[in-house]
């Protein structure tokens, strides 16, 4: 069954989800870009409050693809106690080399690292084999430009299915996000990604930088837990 991820920007938001905790509580600063980072202090406070009631993840920020910068950011965020560290994969000239150079850091920290690729800025080269070889634990799709367009405005269901199959074939966890709505759950659940990620759908008027609404989280939680029929094969 596909799990769900909810992104929060503060301890207060996390606490507002106490009755409907997601499978993965993600921490990011939506006012600072697609993968804006919260302070390590805030992340640590949220991790301690969660106290293993669900998994926790956190982003390191929209950083340039330089191995030394990313290695330091990954190590520092891993020290907060999160279960997953998420980094953005941006289409820059040294992308593949950067990923290869991160292998030693990823293996040293013992905290799974998730690569976030962007449906509206996908790298020209296929990245999943490179990510798997470097030791990444998972890969997800999101959207980089937060302009109201969602994942399905950029990629078809067929393309997303191929992404999920390729990721799982490489032994990676697979997530789908990017301005997803509650209506998208029925469309995307049959693809059998490991999780679907939500932020804007949890906020008033789908404004990702506004405060999270627990009632909207309840609706997402109920819809996800209801389960969806698996896609037919053959």
mmCIF file with all atom_site columns, C-alpha atoms in Angstrom:
data_model
loop_
_atom_site.group_PDB
_atom_site.id
_atom_site.type_symbol
_atom_site.label_atom_id
_atom_site.label_alt_id
_atom_site.label_comp_id
_atom_site.label_asym_id
_atom_site.label_entity_id
_atom_site.label_seq_id
_atom_site.pdbx_PDB_ins_code
_atom_site.Cartn_x
_atom_site.Cartn_y
_atom_site.Cartn_z
_atom_site.occupancy
_atom_site.B_iso_or_equiv
_atom_site.pdbx_formal_charge
_atom_site.auth_seq_id
_atom_site.auth_comp_id
_atom_site.auth_asym_id
_atom_site.auth_atom_id
_atom_site.pdbx_PDB_model_num
ATOM 1   C CA . UNK A 1 1   ? 0.000  0.000  0.000   1.00 0.00 ? 1   UNK A CA 1
ATOM 2   C CA . UNK A 1 2   ? 1.271  3.454  -0.887  1.00 0.00 ? 2   UNK A CA 1
ATOM 3   C CA . UNK A 1 3   ? 2.132  5.540  2.170   1.00 0.00 ? 3   UNK A CA 1
ATOM 4   C CA . UNK A 1 4   ? 1.843  9.304  2.546   1.00 0.00 ? 4   UNK A CA 1
ATOM 5   C CA . UNK A 1 5   ? 4.210  12.089 3.460   1.00 0.00 ? 5   UNK A CA 1
ATOM 6   C CA . UNK A 1 6   ? 3.244  15.467 4.902   1.00 0.00 ? 6   UNK A CA 1
ATOM 7   C CA . UNK A 1 7   ? 5.652  18.406 4.862   1.00 0.00 ? 7   UNK A CA 1
ATOM 8   C CA . UNK A 1 8   ? 5.647  20.742 7.863   1.00 0.00 ? 8   UNK A CA 1
ATOM 9   C CA . UNK A 1 9   ? 7.526  23.981 8.459   1.00 0.00 ? 9   UNK A CA 1
ATOM 10  C CA . UNK A 1 10  ? 7.459  24.164 12.261  1.00 0.00 ? 10  UNK A CA 1
ATOM 11  C CA . UNK A 1 11  ? 7.028  22.220 15.473  1.00 0.00 ? 11  UNK A CA 1
ATOM 12  C CA . UNK A 1 12  ? 3.585  23.810 15.837  1.00 0.00 ? 12  UNK A CA 1
ATOM 13  C CA . UNK A 1 13  ? 2.496  22.412 12.471  1.00 0.00 ? 13  UNK A CA 1
ATOM 14  C CA . UNK A 1 14  ? 3.844  18.979 13.364  1.00 0.00 ? 14  UNK A CA 1
ATOM 15  C CA . UNK A 1 15  ? 1.940  19.018 16.650  1.00 0.00 ? 15  UNK A CA 1
ATOM 16  C CA . UNK A 1 16  ? -1.265 19.962 14.838  1.00 0.00 ? 16  UNK A CA 1
ATOM 17  C CA . UNK A 1 17  ? -1.087 16.582 13.075  1.00 0.00 ? 17  UNK A CA 1
ATOM 18  C CA . UNK A 1 18  ? -1.056 14.545 16.284  1.00 0.00 ? 18  UNK A CA 1
ATOM 19  C CA . UNK A 1 19  ? -4.414 12.922 15.491  1.00 0.00 ? 19  UNK A CA 1
ATOM 20  C CA . UNK A 1 20  ? -3.483 12.157 11.877  1.00 0.00 ? 20  UNK A CA 1
ATOM 21  C CA . UNK A 1 21  ? 0.264  11.633 11.720  1.00 0.00 ? 21  UNK A CA 1
ATOM 22  C CA . UNK A 1 22  ? 1.509  10.744 8.242   1.00 0.00 ? 22  UNK A CA 1
ATOM 23  C CA . UNK A 1 23  ? 3.716  7.754  7.529   1.00 0.00 ? 23  UNK A CA 1
ATOM 24  C CA . UNK A 1 24  ? 6.572  10.196 6.921   1.00 0.00 ? 24  UNK A CA 1
ATOM 25  C CA . UNK A 1 25  ? 6.708  13.625 8.544   1.00 0.00 ? 25  UNK A CA 1
ATOM 26  C CA . UNK A 1 26  ? 8.841  15.759 6.255   1.00 0.00 ? 26  UNK A CA 1
ATOM 27  C CA . UNK A 1 27  ? 10.475 19.008 7.308   1.00 0.00 ? 27  UNK A CA 1
ATOM 28  C CA . UNK A 1 28  ? 11.130 21.884 4.947   1.00 0.00 ? 28  UNK A CA 1
ATOM 29  C CA . UNK A 1 29  ? 10.882 25.660 4.689   1.00 0.00 ? 29  UNK A CA 1
ATOM 30  C CA . UNK A 1 30  ? 8.482  26.307 1.772   1.00 0.00 ? 30  UNK A CA 1
ATOM 31  C CA . UNK A 1 31  ? 9.292  30.023 1.735   1.00 0.00 ? 31  UNK A CA 1
ATOM 32  C CA . UNK A 1 32  ? 12.874 29.173 0.744   1.00 0.00 ? 32  UNK A CA 1
ATOM 33  C CA . UNK A 1 33  ? 12.214 27.255 -2.462  1.00 0.00 ? 33  UNK A CA 1
ATOM 34  C CA . UNK A 1 34  ? 11.209 23.743 -3.430  1.00 0.00 ? 34  UNK A CA 1
ATOM 35  C CA . UNK A 1 35  ? 13.501 22.160 -0.834  1.00 0.00 ? 35  UNK A CA 1
ATOM 36  C CA . UNK A 1 36  ? 14.118 25.015 1.570   1.00 0.00 ? 36  UNK A CA 1
ATOM 37  C CA . UNK A 1 37  ? 15.733 23.812 4.775   1.00 0.00 ? 37  UNK A CA 1
ATOM 38  C CA . UNK A 1 38  ? 14.644 24.396 8.349   1.00 0.00 ? 38  UNK A CA 1
ATOM 39  C CA . UNK A 1 39  ? 17.260 25.088 10.997  1.00 0.00 ? 39  UNK A CA 1
ATOM 40  C CA . UNK A 1 40  ? 18.897 22.060 12.551  1.00 0.00 ? 40  UNK A CA 1
ATOM 41  C CA . UNK A 1 41  ? 17.504 23.138 15.921  1.00 0.00 ? 41  UNK A CA 1
ATOM 42  C CA . UNK A 1 42  ? 13.927 23.113 14.605  1.00 0.00 ? 42  UNK A CA 1
ATOM 43  C CA . UNK A 1 43  ? 14.399 19.743 12.920  1.00 0.00 ? 43  UNK A CA 1
ATOM 44  C CA . UNK A 1 44  ? 15.875 18.273 16.100  1.00 0.00 ? 44  UNK A CA 1
ATOM 45  C CA . UNK A 1 45  ? 12.947 19.592 18.161  1.00 0.00 ? 45  UNK A CA 1
ATOM 46  C CA . UNK A 1 46  ? 10.435 18.020 15.784  1.00 0.00 ? 46  UNK A CA 1
ATOM 47  C CA . UNK A 1 47  ? 12.283 14.693 15.712  1.00 0.00 ? 47  UNK A CA 1
ATOM 48  C CA . UNK A 1 48  ? 12.280 14.599 19.514  1.00 0.00 ? 48  UNK A CA 1
ATOM 49  C CA . UNK A 1 49  ? 8.586  15.453 19.654  1.00 0.00 ? 49  UNK A CA 1
ATOM 50  C CA . UNK A 1 50  ? 7.721  12.732 17.111  1.00 0.00 ? 50  UNK A CA 1
ATOM 51  C CA . UNK A 1 51  ? 9.581  10.216 19.272  1.00 0.00 ? 51  UNK A CA 1
ATOM 52  C CA . UNK A 1 52  ? 9.378  7.419  16.674  1.00 0.00 ? 52  UNK A CA 1
ATOM 53  C CA . UNK A 1 53  ? 5.596  7.682  16.222  1.00 0.00 ? 53  UNK A CA 1
ATOM 54  C CA . UNK A 1 54  ? 6.258  8.008  12.498  1.00 0.00 ? 54  UNK A CA 1
ATOM 55  C CA . UNK A 1 55  ? 9.268  8.330  10.237  1.00 0.00 ? 55  UNK A CA 1
ATOM 56  C CA . UNK A 1 56  ? 10.899 11.741 9.776   1.00 0.00 ? 56  UNK A CA 1
ATOM 57  C CA . UNK A 1 57  ? 12.661 13.301 6.815   1.00 0.00 ? 57  UNK A CA 1
ATOM 58  C CA . UNK A 1 58  ? 14.226 16.699 6.191   1.00 0.00 ? 58  UNK A CA 1
ATOM 59  C CA . UNK A 1 59  ? 15.567 18.601 3.216   1.00 0.00 ? 59  UNK A CA 1
ATOM 60  C CA . UNK A 1 60  ? 18.977 20.284 3.094   1.00 0.00 ? 60  UNK A CA 1
ATOM 61  C CA . UNK A 1 61  ? 17.953 23.241 0.914   1.00 0.00 ? 61  UNK A CA 1
ATOM 62  C CA . UNK A 1 62  ? 18.169 24.113 -2.770  1.00 0.00 ? 62  UNK A CA 1
ATOM 63  C CA . UNK A 1 63  ? 21.930 23.673 -3.004  1.00 0.00 ? 63  UNK A CA 1
ATOM 64  C CA . UNK A 1 64  ? 24.287 23.699 -5.957  1.00 0.00 ? 64  UNK A CA 1
ATOM 65  C CA . UNK A 1 65  ? 25.556 20.337 -7.178  1.00 0.00 ? 65  UNK A CA 1
ATOM 66  C CA . UNK A 1 66  ? 28.950 20.508 -5.470  1.00 0.00 ? 66  UNK A CA 1
ATOM 67  C CA . UNK A 1 67  ? 29.929 17.391 -3.546  1.00 0.00 ? 67  UNK A CA 1
ATOM 68  C CA . UNK A 1 68  ? 31.723 19.213 -0.720  1.00 0.00 ? 68  UNK A CA 1
ATOM 69  C CA . UNK A 1 69  ? 28.758 21.501 -0.051  1.00 0.00 ? 69  UNK A CA 1
ATOM 70  C CA . UNK A 1 70  ? 26.228 18.682 -0.242  1.00 0.00 ? 70  UNK A CA 1
ATOM 71  C CA . UNK A 1 71  ? 28.328 16.311 1.863   1.00 0.00 ? 71  UNK A CA 1
ATOM 72  C CA . UNK A 1 72  ? 28.498 18.811 4.707   1.00 0.00 ? 72  UNK A CA 1
ATOM 73  C CA . UNK A 1 73  ? 24.772 19.545 4.469   1.00 0.00 ? 73  UNK A CA 1
ATOM 74  C CA . UNK A 1 74  ? 23.863 15.847 4.411   1.00 0.00 ? 74  UNK A CA 1
ATOM 75  C CA . UNK A 1 75  ? 26.061 15.045 7.406   1.00 0.00 ? 75  UNK A CA 1
ATOM 76  C CA . UNK A 1 76  ? 24.768 17.981 9.438   1.00 0.00 ? 76  UNK A CA 1
ATOM 77  C CA . UNK A 1 77  ? 21.111 17.151 8.755   1.00 0.00 ? 77  UNK A CA 1
ATOM 78  C CA . UNK A 1 78  ? 21.660 13.462 9.494   1.00 0.00 ? 78  UNK A CA 1
ATOM 79  C CA . UNK A 1 79  ? 22.953 14.476 12.933  1.00 0.00 ? 79  UNK A CA 1
ATOM 80  C CA . UNK A 1 80  ? 19.471 15.763 13.850  1.00 0.00 ? 80  UNK A CA 1
ATOM 81  C CA . UNK A 1 81  ? 18.199 12.188 14.072  1.00 0.00 ? 81  UNK A CA 1
ATOM 82  C CA . UNK A 1 82  ? 15.924 12.149 11.023  1.00 0.00 ? 82  UNK A CA 1
ATOM 83  C CA . UNK A 1 83  ? 15.217 8.835  9.329   1.00 0.00 ? 83  UNK A CA 1
ATOM 84  C CA . UNK A 1 84  ? 15.841 10.239 5.839   1.00 0.00 ? 84  UNK A CA 1
ATOM 85  C CA . UNK A 1 85  ? 17.799 13.158 4.411   1.00 0.00 ? 85  UNK A CA 1
ATOM 86  C CA . UNK A 1 86  ? 16.521 14.610 1.117   1.00 0.00 ? 86  UNK A CA 1
ATOM 87  C CA . UNK A 1 87  ? 18.653 16.471 -1.419  1.00 0.00 ? 87  UNK A CA 1
ATOM 88  C CA . UNK A 1 88  ? 17.695 18.104 -4.698  1.00 0.00 ? 88  UNK A CA 1
ATOM 89  C CA . UNK A 1 89  ? 19.079 16.848 -8.000  1.00 0.00 ? 89  UNK A CA 1
ATOM 90  C CA . UNK A 1 90  ? 19.521 19.847 -10.279 1.00 0.00 ? 90  UNK A CA 1
ATOM 91  C CA . UNK A 1 91  ? 20.512 19.663 -13.934 1.00 0.00 ? 91  UNK A CA 1
ATOM 92  C CA . UNK A 1 92  ? 23.991 21.165 -13.723 1.00 0.00 ? 92  UNK A CA 1
ATOM 93  C CA . UNK A 1 93  ? 27.109 20.342 -15.814 1.00 0.00 ? 93  UNK A CA 1
ATOM 94  C CA . UNK A 1 94  ? 28.888 18.292 -13.112 1.00 0.00 ? 94  UNK A CA 1
ATOM 95  C CA . UNK A 1 95  ? 25.761 16.474 -11.903 1.00 0.00 ? 95  UNK A CA 1
ATOM 96  C CA . UNK A 1 96  ? 26.876 12.881 -12.507 1.00 0.00 ? 96  UNK A CA 1
ATOM 97  C CA . UNK A 1 97  ? 30.348 13.502 -11.105 1.00 0.00 ? 97  UNK A CA 1
ATOM 98  C CA . UNK A 1 98  ? 28.861 15.157 -8.031  1.00 0.00 ? 98  UNK A CA 1
ATOM 99  C CA . UNK A 1 99  ? 26.589 12.180 -7.367  1.00 0.00 ? 99  UNK A CA 1
ATOM 100 C CA . UNK A 1 100 ? 29.502 9.766  -7.698  1.00 0.00 ? 100 UNK A CA 1
ATOM 101 C CA . UNK A 1 101 ? 31.549 11.822 -5.223  1.00 0.00 ? 101 UNK A CA 1
ATOM 102 C CA . UNK A 1 102 ? 28.757 11.680 -2.649  1.00 0.00 ? 102 UNK A CA 1
ATOM 103 C CA . UNK A 1 103 ? 29.040 7.899  -2.324  1.00 0.00 ? 103 UNK A CA 1
ATOM 104 C CA . UNK A 1 104 ? 31.555 7.979  0.536   1.00 0.00 ? 104 UNK A CA 1
ATOM 105 C CA . UNK A 1 105 ? 29.438 10.429 2.558   1.00 0.00 ? 105 UNK A CA 1
ATOM 106 C CA . UNK A 1 106 ? 26.232 8.483  1.977   1.00 0.00 ? 106 UNK A CA 1
ATOM 107 C CA . UNK A 1 107 ? 27.842 5.267  3.158   1.00 0.00 ? 107 UNK A CA 1
ATOM 108 C CA . UNK A 1 108 ? 29.510 6.914  6.152   1.00 0.00 ? 108 UNK A CA 1
ATOM 109 C CA . UNK A 1 109 ? 26.472 8.542  7.766   1.00 0.00 ? 109 UNK A CA 1
ATOM 110 C CA . UNK A 1 110 ? 24.227 5.444  7.987   1.00 0.00 ? 110 UNK A CA 1
ATOM 111 C CA . UNK A 1 111 ? 21.159 7.635  7.382   1.00 0.00 ? 111 UNK A CA 1
ATOM 112 C CA . UNK A 1 112 ? 19.302 6.888  4.136   1.00 0.00 ? 112 UNK A CA 1
ATOM 113 C CA . UNK A 1 113 ? 19.536 9.682  1.570   1.00 0.00 ? 113 UNK A CA 1
ATOM 114 C CA . UNK A 1 114 ? 16.693 10.402 -0.857  1.00 0.00 ? 114 UNK A CA 1
ATOM 115 C CA . UNK A 1 115 ? 17.320 12.143 -4.185  1.00 0.00 ? 115 UNK A CA 1
ATOM 116 C CA . UNK A 1 116 ? 14.630 14.587 -5.289  1.00 0.00 ? 116 UNK A CA 1
ATOM 117 C CA . UNK A 1 117 ? 14.327 15.156 -9.030  1.00 0.00 ? 117 UNK A CA 1
ATOM 118 C CA . UNK A 1 118 ? 12.041 17.769 -10.537 1.00 0.00 ? 118 UNK A CA 1
ATOM 119 C CA . UNK A 1 119 ? 9.429  16.997 -13.174 1.00 0.00 ? 119 UNK A CA 1
ATOM 120 C CA . UNK A 1 120 ? 9.744  20.492 -14.636 1.00 0.00 ? 120 UNK A CA 1
ATOM 121 C CA . UNK A 1 121 ? 13.565 20.434 -14.707 1.00 0.00 ? 121 UNK A CA 1
ATOM 122 C CA . UNK A 1 122 ? 14.525 16.825 -15.361 1.00 0.00 ? 122 UNK A CA 1
ATOM 123 C CA . UNK A 1 123 ? 18.205 16.131 -16.162 1.00 0.00 ? 123 UNK A CA 1
ATOM 124 C CA . UNK A 1 124 ? 18.894 15.105 -19.740 1.00 0.00 ? 124 UNK A CA 1
ATOM 125 C CA . UNK A 1 125 ? 20.712 11.954 -18.633 1.00 0.00 ? 125 UNK A CA 1
ATOM 126 C CA . UNK A 1 126 ? 19.110 9.005  -16.868 1.00 0.00 ? 126 UNK A CA 1
ATOM 127 C CA . UNK A 1 127 ? 19.968 9.386  -13.198 1.00 0.00 ? 127 UNK A CA 1
ATOM 128 C CA . UNK A 1 128 ? 18.431 6.387  -11.452 1.00 0.00 ? 128 UNK A CA 1
ATOM 129 C CA . UNK A 1 129 ? 21.317 3.946  -12.169 1.00 0.00 ? 129 UNK A CA 1
ATOM 130 C CA . UNK A 1 130 ? 23.854 6.566  -11.035 1.00 0.00 ? 130 UNK A CA 1
ATOM 131 C CA . UNK A 1 131 ? 21.904 7.275  -7.848  1.00 0.00 ? 131 UNK A CA 1
ATOM 132 C CA . UNK A 1 132 ? 21.581 3.586  -7.013  1.00 0.00 ? 132 UNK A CA 1
ATOM 133 C CA . UNK A 1 133 ? 25.302 2.986  -7.565  1.00 0.00 ? 133 UNK A CA 1
ATOM 134 C CA . UNK A 1 134 ? 26.190 5.905  -5.274  1.00 0.00 ? 134 UNK A CA 1
ATOM 135 C CA . UNK A 1 135 ? 24.170 4.393  -2.432  1.00 0.00 ? 135 UNK A CA 1
ATOM 136 C CA . UNK A 1 136 ? 21.055 6.541  -2.433  1.00 0.00 ? 136 UNK A CA 1
ATOM 137 C CA . UNK A 1 137 ? 18.156 4.843  -0.663  1.00 0.00 ? 137 UNK A CA 1
ATOM 138 C CA . UNK A 1 138 ? 15.413 6.368  -2.755  1.00 0.00 ? 138 UNK A CA 1
ATOM 139 C CA . UNK A 1 139 ? 14.341 8.823  -5.405  1.00 0.00 ? 139 UNK A CA 1
ATOM 140 C CA . UNK A 1 140 ? 11.288 11.001 -5.726  1.00 0.00 ? 140 UNK A CA 1
ATOM 141 C CA . UNK A 1 141 ? 9.744  13.377 -8.222  1.00 0.00 ? 141 UNK A CA 1
ATOM 142 C CA . UNK A 1 142 ? 8.607  16.855 -7.223  1.00 0.00 ? 142 UNK A CA 1
ATOM 143 C CA . UNK A 1 143 ? 8.167  20.205 -8.947  1.00 0.00 ? 143 UNK A CA 1
ATOM 144 C CA . UNK A 1 144 ? 10.796 22.940 -8.724  1.00 0.00 ? 144 UNK A CA 1
ATOM 145 C CA . UNK A 1 145 ? 8.701  25.936 -9.730  1.00 0.00 ? 145 UNK A CA 1
ATOM 146 C CA . UNK A 1 146 ? 5.770  26.416 -7.380  1.00 0.00 ? 146 UNK A CA 1
ATOM 147 C CA . UNK A 1 147 ? 3.362  28.205 -9.709  1.00 0.00 ? 147 UNK A CA 1
ATOM 148 C CA . UNK A 1 148 ? 0.210  26.159 -9.233  1.00 0.00 ? 148 UNK A CA 1
ATOM 149 C CA . UNK A 1 149 ? 1.163  23.507 -11.750 1.00 0.00 ? 149 UNK A CA 1
ATOM 150 C CA . UNK A 1 150 ? 1.384  20.024 -10.319 1.00 0.00 ? 150 UNK A CA 1
ATOM 151 C CA . UNK A 1 151 ? 3.221  16.836 -11.133 1.00 0.00 ? 151 UNK A CA 1
ATOM 152 C CA . UNK A 1 152 ? 0.574  15.683 -13.607 1.00 0.00 ? 152 UNK A CA 1
ATOM 153 C CA . UNK A 1 153 ? 0.812  18.964 -15.509 1.00 0.00 ? 153 UNK A CA 1
ATOM 154 C CA . UNK A 1 154 ? 4.374  18.023 -16.417 1.00 0.00 ? 154 UNK A CA 1
ATOM 155 C CA . UNK A 1 155 ? 4.418  14.236 -16.733 1.00 0.00 ? 155 UNK A CA 1
ATOM 156 C CA . UNK A 1 156 ? 1.844  11.704 -17.921 1.00 0.00 ? 156 UNK A CA 1
ATOM 157 C CA . UNK A 1 157 ? 0.613  8.748  -15.894 1.00 0.00 ? 157 UNK A CA 1
ATOM 158 C CA . UNK A 1 158 ? 2.520  6.476  -18.271 1.00 0.00 ? 158 UNK A CA 1
ATOM 159 C CA . UNK A 1 159 ? 5.781  8.356  -17.719 1.00 0.00 ? 159 UNK A CA 1
ATOM 160 C CA . UNK A 1 160 ? 5.286  8.279  -13.958 1.00 0.00 ? 160 UNK A CA 1
ATOM 161 C CA . UNK A 1 161 ? 4.625  4.539  -14.052 1.00 0.00 ? 161 UNK A CA 1
ATOM 162 C CA . UNK A 1 162 ? 7.889  3.982  -15.923 1.00 0.00 ? 162 UNK A CA 1
ATOM 163 C CA . UNK A 1 163 ? 9.689  6.092  -13.330 1.00 0.00 ? 163 UNK A CA 1
ATOM 164 C CA . UNK A 1 164 ? 8.258  4.003  -10.486 1.00 0.00 ? 164 UNK A CA 1
ATOM 165 C CA . UNK A 1 165 ? 9.141  0.727  -12.206 1.00 0.00 ? 165 UNK A CA 1
ATOM 166 C CA . UNK A 1 166 ? 12.688 1.877  -12.972 1.00 0.00 ? 166 UNK A CA 1
ATOM 167 C CA . UNK A 1 167 ? 13.269 3.101  -9.418  1.00 0.00 ? 167 UNK A CA 1
ATOM 168 C CA . UNK A 1 168 ? 11.982 -0.084 -7.836  1.00 0.00 ? 168 UNK A CA 1
ATOM 169 C CA . UNK A 1 169 ? 13.948 -2.233 -10.279 1.00 0.00 ? 169 UNK A CA 1
ATOM 170 C CA . UNK A 1 170 ? 17.076 -0.413 -9.080  1.00 0.00 ? 170 UNK A CA 1
ATOM 171 C CA . UNK A 1 171 ? 16.184 -1.203 -5.464  1.00 0.00 ? 171 UNK A CA 1
ATOM 172 C CA . UNK A 1 172 ? 15.240 2.365  -4.583  1.00 0.00 ? 172 UNK A CA 1
ATOM 173 C CA . UNK A 1 173 ? 12.333 3.711  -2.584  1.00 0.00 ? 173 UNK A CA 1
ATOM 174 C CA . UNK A 1 174 ? 10.124 5.776  -4.836  1.00 0.00 ? 174 UNK A CA 1
ATOM 175 C CA . UNK A 1 175 ? 8.022  8.852  -4.062  1.00 0.00 ? 175 UNK A CA 1
ATOM 176 C CA . UNK A 1 176 ? 5.781  11.183 -6.029  1.00 0.00 ? 176 UNK A CA 1
ATOM 177 C CA . UNK A 1 177 ? 5.031  14.776 -5.038  1.00 0.00 ? 177 UNK A CA 1
ATOM 178 C CA . UNK A 1 178 ? 4.517  18.191 -6.584  1.00 0.00 ? 178 UNK A CA 1
ATOM 179 C CA . UNK A 1 179 ? 1.355  20.163 -5.762  1.00 0.00 ? 179 UNK A CA 1
ATOM 180 C CA . UNK A 1 180 ? -0.600 16.934 -5.454  1.00 0.00 ? 180 UNK A CA 1
ATOM 181 C CA . UNK A 1 181 ? -4.294 17.241 -4.626  1.00 0.00 ? 181 UNK A CA 1
ATOM 182 C CA . UNK A 1 182 ? -6.619 14.861 -2.819  1.00 0.00 ? 182 UNK A CA 1
ATOM 183 C CA . UNK A 1 183 ? -8.098 14.023 -6.225  1.00 0.00 ? 183 UNK A CA 1
ATOM 184 C CA . UNK A 1 184 ? -4.675 12.893 -7.446  1.00 0.00 ? 184 UNK A CA 1
ATOM 185 C CA . UNK A 1 185 ? -4.613 10.078 -4.885  1.00 0.00 ? 185 UNK A CA 1
ATOM 186 C CA . UNK A 1 186 ? -6.978 7.914  -6.902  1.00 0.00 ? 186 UNK A CA 1
ATOM 187 C CA . UNK A 1 187 ? -4.983 8.606  -10.072 1.00 0.00 ? 187 UNK A CA 1
ATOM 188 C CA . UNK A 1 188 ? -1.568 7.909  -8.577  1.00 0.00 ? 188 UNK A CA 1
ATOM 189 C CA . UNK A 1 189 ? -2.166 5.115  -6.059  1.00 0.00 ? 189 UNK A CA 1
ATOM 190 C CA . UNK A 1 190 ? -2.393 2.409  -8.775  1.00 0.00 ? 190 UNK A CA 1
ATOM 191 C CA . UNK A 1 191 ? 1.181  3.256  -9.806  1.00 0.00 ? 191 UNK A CA 1
ATOM 192 C CA . UNK A 1 192 ? 2.318  1.740  -6.497  1.00 0.00 ? 192 UNK A CA 1
ATOM 193 C CA . UNK A 1 193 ? 4.937  4.313  -5.583  1.00 0.00 ? 193 UNK A CA 1
ATOM 194 C CA . UNK A 1 194 ? 6.152  3.832  -2.023  1.00 0.00 ? 194 UNK A CA 1
ATOM 195 C CA . UNK A 1 195 ? 4.719  7.171  -0.949  1.00 0.00 ? 195 UNK A CA 1
ATOM 196 C CA . UNK A 1 196 ? 2.888  10.282 -2.121  1.00 0.00 ? 196 UNK A CA 1
ATOM 197 C CA . UNK A 1 197 ? 3.998  13.644 -0.749  1.00 0.00 ? 197 UNK A CA 1
ATOM 198 C CA . UNK A 1 198 ? 1.766  16.583 0.172   1.00 0.00 ? 198 UNK A CA 1
ATOM 199 C CA . UNK A 1 199 ? 2.223  20.185 1.251   1.00 0.00 ? 199 UNK A CA 1
ATOM 200 C CA . UNK A 1 200 ? -0.036 22.570 -0.677  1.00 0.00 ? 200 UNK A CA 1
ATOM 201 C CA . UNK A 1 201 ? -3.019 20.183 -0.395  1.00 0.00 ? 201 UNK A CA 1
ATOM 202 C CA . UNK A 1 202 ? -2.689 20.479 3.384   1.00 0.00 ? 202 UNK A CA 1
ATOM 203 C CA . UNK A 1 203 ? -2.842 24.283 3.362   1.00 0.00 ? 203 UNK A CA 1
ATOM 204 C CA . UNK A 1 204 ? -5.684 26.786 3.006   1.00 0.00 ? 204 UNK A CA 1
ATOM 205 C CA . UNK A 1 205 ? -6.355 27.609 -0.665  1.00 0.00 ? 205 UNK A CA 1
ATOM 206 C CA . UNK A 1 206 ? -3.445 25.303 -1.537  1.00 0.00 ? 206 UNK A CA 1
ATOM 207 C CA . UNK A 1 207 ? -0.972 28.026 -0.571  1.00 0.00 ? 207 UNK A CA 1
ATOM 208 C CA . UNK A 1 208 ? 2.100  26.027 0.461   1.00 0.00 ? 208 UNK A CA 1
ATOM 209 C CA . UNK A 1 209 ? 3.607  28.849 2.509   1.00 0.00 ? 209 UNK A CA 1
ATOM 210 C CA . UNK A 1 210 ? 0.494  29.305 4.650   1.00 0.00 ? 210 UNK A CA 1
ATOM 211 C CA . UNK A 1 211 ? -0.214 27.377 7.845   1.00 0.00 ? 211 UNK A CA 1
ATOM 212 C CA . UNK A 1 212 ? -1.139 23.719 7.609   1.00 0.00 ? 212 UNK A CA 1
ATOM 213 C CA . UNK A 1 213 ? -4.827 22.890 8.187   1.00 0.00 ? 213 UNK A CA 1
ATOM 214 C CA . UNK A 1 214 ? -5.297 19.730 10.306  1.00 0.00 ? 214 UNK A CA 1
ATOM 215 C CA . UNK A 1 215 ? -8.742 19.149 8.779   1.00 0.00 ? 215 UNK A CA 1
ATOM 216 C CA . UNK A 1 216 ? -7.218 18.902 5.304   1.00 0.00 ? 216 UNK A CA 1
ATOM 217 C CA . UNK A 1 217 ? -4.601 16.526 6.685   1.00 0.00 ? 217 UNK A CA 1
ATOM 218 C CA . UNK A 1 218 ? -7.421 14.399 8.084   1.00 0.00 ? 218 UNK A CA 1
ATOM 219 C CA . UNK A 1 219 ? -8.985 14.193 4.626   1.00 0.00 ? 219 UNK A CA 1
ATOM 220 C CA . UNK A 1 220 ? -5.707 13.152 2.995   1.00 0.00 ? 220 UNK A CA 1
ATOM 221 C CA . UNK A 1 221 ? -5.082 10.639 5.777   1.00 0.00 ? 221 UNK A CA 1
ATOM 222 C CA . UNK A 1 222 ? -8.524 9.083  5.351   1.00 0.00 ? 222 UNK A CA 1
ATOM 223 C CA . UNK A 1 223 ? -8.260 8.914  1.574   1.00 0.00 ? 223 UNK A CA 1
ATOM 224 C CA . UNK A 1 224 ? -4.811 7.325  1.698   1.00 0.00 ? 224 UNK A CA 1
ATOM 225 C CA . UNK A 1 225 ? -5.783 4.788  4.339   1.00 0.00 ? 225 UNK A CA 1
ATOM 226 C CA . UNK A 1 226 ? -8.912 3.827  2.422   1.00 0.00 ? 226 UNK A CA 1
ATOM 227 C CA . UNK A 1 227 ? -6.657 2.138  -0.103  1.00 0.00 ? 227 UNK A CA 1
ATOM 228 C CA . UNK A 1 228 ? -7.022 2.149  -3.841  1.00 0.00 ? 228 UNK A CA 1
ATOM 229 C CA . UNK A 1 229 ? -7.366 -0.744 -6.285  1.00 0.00 ? 229 UNK A CA 1
ATOM 230 C CA . UNK A 1 230 ? -4.096 -1.883 -7.772  1.00 0.00 ? 230 UNK A CA 1
ATOM 231 C CA . UNK A 1 231 ? -3.468 -1.237 -11.425 1.00 0.00 ? 231 UNK A CA 1
ATOM 232 C CA . UNK A 1 232 ? -4.365 -4.132 -13.685 1.00 0.00 ? 232 UNK A CA 1
ATOM 233 C CA . UNK A 1 233 ? -1.470 -5.744 -15.501 1.00 0.00 ? 233 UNK A CA 1
ATOM 234 C CA . UNK A 1 234 ? -1.267 -7.916 -18.543 1.00 0.00 ? 234 UNK A CA 1
#
